[in-house]
Coordinates of C-alpha atoms in Angstrom, one line a residue:
Chain W
R1 CA -74.4 81.2 -56.7
K2 CA -74.9 84.9 -56.3
E3 CA -78.3 86.2 -57.4
V4 CA -76.7 88.5 -60.0
E5 CA -73.1 88.1 -61.2
Q6 CA -71.0 90.3 -63.4
D7 CA -67.4 90.2 -64.4
P8 CA -66.0 93.3 -62.6
G9 CA -63.4 93.9 -65.3
P10 CA -62.0 96.4 -66.1
F11 CA -62.5 95.9 -69.8
N12 CA -59.9 98.1 -71.4
V13 CA -60.6 98.7 -75.1
P14 CA -59.6 101.2 -77.8
E15 CA -61.9 103.7 -79.4
G16 CA -64.0 102.1 -82.1
A17 CA -63.9 98.6 -80.6
T18 CA -66.9 96.4 -80.0
V19 CA -67.2 95.1 -76.4
A20 CA -69.7 92.8 -74.8
F21 CA -70.6 92.2 -71.2
N22 CA -72.6 89.3 -69.7
C23 CA -74.6 89.1 -66.5
T24 CA -75.9 85.9 -65.1
Y25 CA -78.8 85.6 -62.7
S26 CA -79.9 82.7 -60.5
N27 CA -83.6 83.1 -60.2
S28 CA -85.1 81.4 -63.3
A29 CA -88.5 83.1 -62.6
S30 CA -87.0 86.6 -62.8
Q31 CA -89.3 88.8 -64.9
S32 CA -87.6 92.0 -66.0
F33 CA -84.0 93.1 -66.7
F34 CA -82.2 96.3 -67.1
W35 CA -78.7 97.8 -67.8
Y36 CA -77.7 100.9 -65.9
R37 CA -74.6 103.0 -66.4
Q38 CA -72.8 104.6 -63.5
D39 CA -70.1 107.2 -64.0
C40 CA -67.5 107.8 -61.3
R41 CA -69.0 109.4 -58.2
K42 CA -72.4 109.8 -59.9
E43 CA -75.7 108.1 -59.6
P44 CA -76.7 105.1 -61.7
K45 CA -78.8 106.0 -64.8
L46 CA -81.0 103.7 -66.7
L47 CA -79.3 102.7 -70.0
M48 CA -81.9 100.3 -71.4
S49 CA -84.4 97.7 -70.5
V50 CA -83.8 94.2 -71.8
Y51 CA -86.7 92.6 -73.6
S52 CA -87.2 88.9 -74.4
S53 CA -86.9 89.6 -78.1
G54 CA -83.7 91.7 -77.6
N55 CA -83.5 95.4 -78.2
E56 CA -81.2 97.9 -79.8
D57 CA -80.6 101.6 -79.1
G58 CA -78.1 103.1 -81.4
R59 CA -74.7 101.5 -80.7
F60 CA -76.1 99.5 -77.8
T61 CA -77.8 96.1 -78.1
A62 CA -79.2 94.1 -75.2
Q63 CA -80.1 90.5 -75.3
L64 CA -81.8 88.1 -72.9
N65 CA -81.1 84.3 -72.8
R66 CA -83.7 82.8 -70.5
A67 CA -82.5 79.2 -71.1
S68 CA -79.0 80.0 -69.9
Q69 CA -80.1 82.7 -67.5
Y70 CA -78.0 85.6 -68.7
I71 CA -78.4 89.0 -70.2
S72 CA -75.8 90.7 -72.4
L73 CA -74.9 94.2 -73.5
L74 CA -73.1 94.9 -76.7
I75 CA -71.5 98.2 -77.4
R76 CA -70.3 98.9 -81.0
D77 CA -67.9 101.6 -82.1
S78 CA -66.9 102.5 -78.5
K79 CA -66.4 106.1 -77.6
L80 CA -64.3 107.6 -74.9
S81 CA -67.5 108.8 -73.2
D82 CA -68.6 105.1 -72.9
S83 CA -66.1 104.7 -70.1
A84 CA -68.2 103.9 -67.0
T85 CA -69.4 101.1 -64.8
Y86 CA -72.3 99.1 -66.3
L87 CA -74.7 97.6 -63.8
C88 CA -77.0 94.7 -64.5
V89 CA -80.3 94.7 -62.7
V90 CA -82.8 91.9 -62.3
N91 CA -86.3 92.1 -61.0
P92 CA -87.6 89.0 -59.3
S93 CA -91.0 87.5 -59.9
G94 CA -94.1 87.2 -57.8
G95 CA -94.9 90.9 -57.7
S96 CA -91.8 91.9 -55.9
Y97 CA -90.5 95.3 -57.0
I98 CA -87.2 95.1 -55.2
P99 CA -84.5 94.8 -57.8
T100 CA -81.2 93.1 -57.4
F101 CA -78.2 94.9 -58.7
G102 CA -75.0 93.3 -59.9
R103 CA -71.6 94.6 -58.7
G104 CA -71.0 96.2 -62.1
T105 CA -68.6 95.9 -65.0
S106 CA -66.0 98.6 -65.5
L107 CA -65.3 99.7 -69.0
I108 CA -62.4 101.9 -70.0
V109 CA -62.2 103.2 -73.5
H110 CA -58.8 104.6 -74.5
P111 CA -57.7 106.7 -77.5
Chain A
E1 CA -82.7 116.1 -64.7
T2 CA -83.9 112.7 -63.4
G3 CA -86.9 114.0 -61.5
V4 CA -85.5 112.8 -58.2
T5 CA -83.7 115.4 -56.1
Q6 CA -81.7 115.0 -53.0
T7 CA -80.4 117.5 -50.4
P8 CA -77.9 118.2 -49.2
R9 CA -75.5 117.0 -51.9
H10 CA -72.5 117.0 -49.5
L11 CA -72.5 116.6 -45.7
V12 CA -69.8 116.5 -43.2
M13 CA -70.8 115.6 -39.7
G14 CA -69.2 114.5 -36.4
M15 CA -70.1 111.3 -34.7
T16 CA -72.3 113.0 -32.1
N17 CA -74.3 115.1 -34.6
K18 CA -77.9 114.5 -35.8
K19 CA -78.7 115.3 -39.4
S20 CA -81.3 114.3 -42.0
L21 CA -81.0 113.5 -45.7
K22 CA -84.0 114.5 -47.9
C23 CA -85.2 113.0 -51.1
E24 CA -88.1 114.2 -53.3
Q25 CA -89.4 112.6 -56.5
H26 CA -91.5 114.4 -59.1
L27 CA -92.3 111.3 -61.2
G28 CA -95.6 110.2 -59.7
H29 CA -93.9 107.0 -58.4
N30 CA -95.2 105.1 -55.5
A31 CA -92.1 103.3 -54.2
M32 CA -88.9 104.9 -52.8
Y33 CA -85.6 103.4 -51.9
W34 CA -82.5 104.3 -49.9
Y35 CA -79.2 102.8 -51.0
K36 CA -75.6 103.1 -49.6
Q37 CA -72.6 103.0 -51.9
S38 CA -69.2 102.9 -50.3
A39 CA -66.1 103.6 -52.3
K40 CA -65.5 100.9 -55.0
K41 CA -68.3 98.8 -53.6
P42 CA -71.7 97.8 -55.0
L43 CA -75.0 99.3 -54.1
E44 CA -76.4 98.2 -50.8
L45 CA -80.2 98.4 -50.4
M46 CA -81.1 100.0 -47.0
F47 CA -84.8 100.7 -47.0
V48 CA -87.8 100.4 -49.3
Y49 CA -91.1 102.1 -48.9
S50 CA -94.1 101.3 -51.0
L51 CA -97.2 103.5 -50.6
E52 CA -95.5 105.0 -47.6
E53 CA -95.2 101.7 -45.8
R54 CA -91.8 100.3 -45.1
V55 CA -91.5 96.9 -46.7
E56 CA -87.8 96.1 -46.6
N57 CA -85.1 96.8 -44.0
N58 CA -81.9 95.0 -44.8
S59 CA -80.6 94.8 -41.2
V60 CA -79.5 98.4 -41.2
P61 CA -78.2 99.7 -37.9
S62 CA -80.6 101.7 -35.8
R63 CA -78.5 104.8 -36.1
F64 CA -80.2 105.2 -39.6
S65 CA -83.9 105.9 -39.3
P66 CA -86.0 106.4 -42.4
E67 CA -89.2 108.3 -42.7
C68 CA -91.7 108.5 -45.6
P69 CA -94.4 111.0 -44.9
N70 CA -96.0 110.7 -48.4
S71 CA -95.2 109.1 -51.7
S72 CA -93.1 112.0 -52.9
H73 CA -90.8 112.5 -49.9
L74 CA -88.3 110.3 -48.2
F75 CA -86.0 111.1 -45.3
L76 CA -83.0 109.4 -43.7
H77 CA -82.4 110.6 -40.2
L78 CA -78.8 110.1 -39.0
H79 CA -77.5 110.0 -35.4
T80 CA -74.3 108.9 -33.7
L81 CA -72.8 107.7 -37.0
Q82 CA -69.4 106.0 -37.3
P83 CA -66.6 106.9 -39.7
E84 CA -67.4 103.7 -41.7
D85 CA -70.8 105.1 -42.5
S86 CA -69.1 107.6 -44.8
A87 CA -70.5 106.8 -48.3
L88 CA -72.7 108.0 -51.1
Y89 CA -76.3 107.7 -50.1
L90 CA -78.6 107.3 -53.0
C91 CA -82.4 107.7 -53.2
A92 CA -84.4 106.1 -55.9
S93 CA -88.0 105.8 -56.9
S94 CA -90.0 103.5 -59.1
H95 CA -93.6 102.7 -60.1
V96 CA -94.9 99.6 -58.5
R97 CA -96.8 97.6 -61.1
G98 CA -96.4 93.9 -60.3
S99 CA -93.2 92.4 -61.5
L100 CA -93.0 94.2 -64.8
G101 CA -91.1 97.3 -65.5
N102 CA -90.2 98.9 -62.2
E103 CA -87.3 100.9 -63.6
Q104 CA -85.7 102.8 -60.9
F105 CA -84.7 106.4 -61.2
F106 CA -82.0 107.7 -58.9
G107 CA -81.3 111.0 -57.3
P108 CA -77.7 112.5 -57.5
G109 CA -76.9 111.3 -54.0
T110 CA -75.6 112.8 -50.8
R111 CA -71.9 112.3 -50.2
L112 CA -71.6 111.9 -46.5
T113 CA -68.4 112.1 -44.5
V114 CA -68.4 111.2 -40.9
L115 CA -65.4 112.6 -38.9

């Protein structure tokens, strides 16, 4: 099992749709989790951290399920500008600060 | 502006050239990273420096040589590269604080083409 797995997509959705991505991780002791967004030919940018209690930032909601070892990202009311690749990032435990990036999930929002 | 800058933004070089990529972070972080991203491929971690000491080297060929003179600056020295080394080279920085947080902030990258 890969350390961090994501469905590469692409997820092709119309404007206004709700879309959700999952990301599974193999190390049950992982401590911190993030979602990044990467636009074509640009650098990844931090979208949001994922807390145990879940967190919401506008149209974006992130959840952590430690029992099943996955994190999720929900995007409501999709905009054309949400089209990008969404990267899941997992930080291991034990004081390591070297994160593991997933391969990313591609989202295409069309008119 | 992410607080992490990289120069040059674009570089074209021949296989016999020697060039260097530069990264600078203005965020007060104490760890810096080099990543390679080839077209339509995931990020590949190349090097990690924490407190100016190299702590990770993911079996990167010796034609790539990193240098970290202080916690704000990171270089990647390139020599006798191959065409397959053409990629986007991304620098990132983070604050090392155990296993919590450690969000990485990326520079805009250097798009390298090796002829």
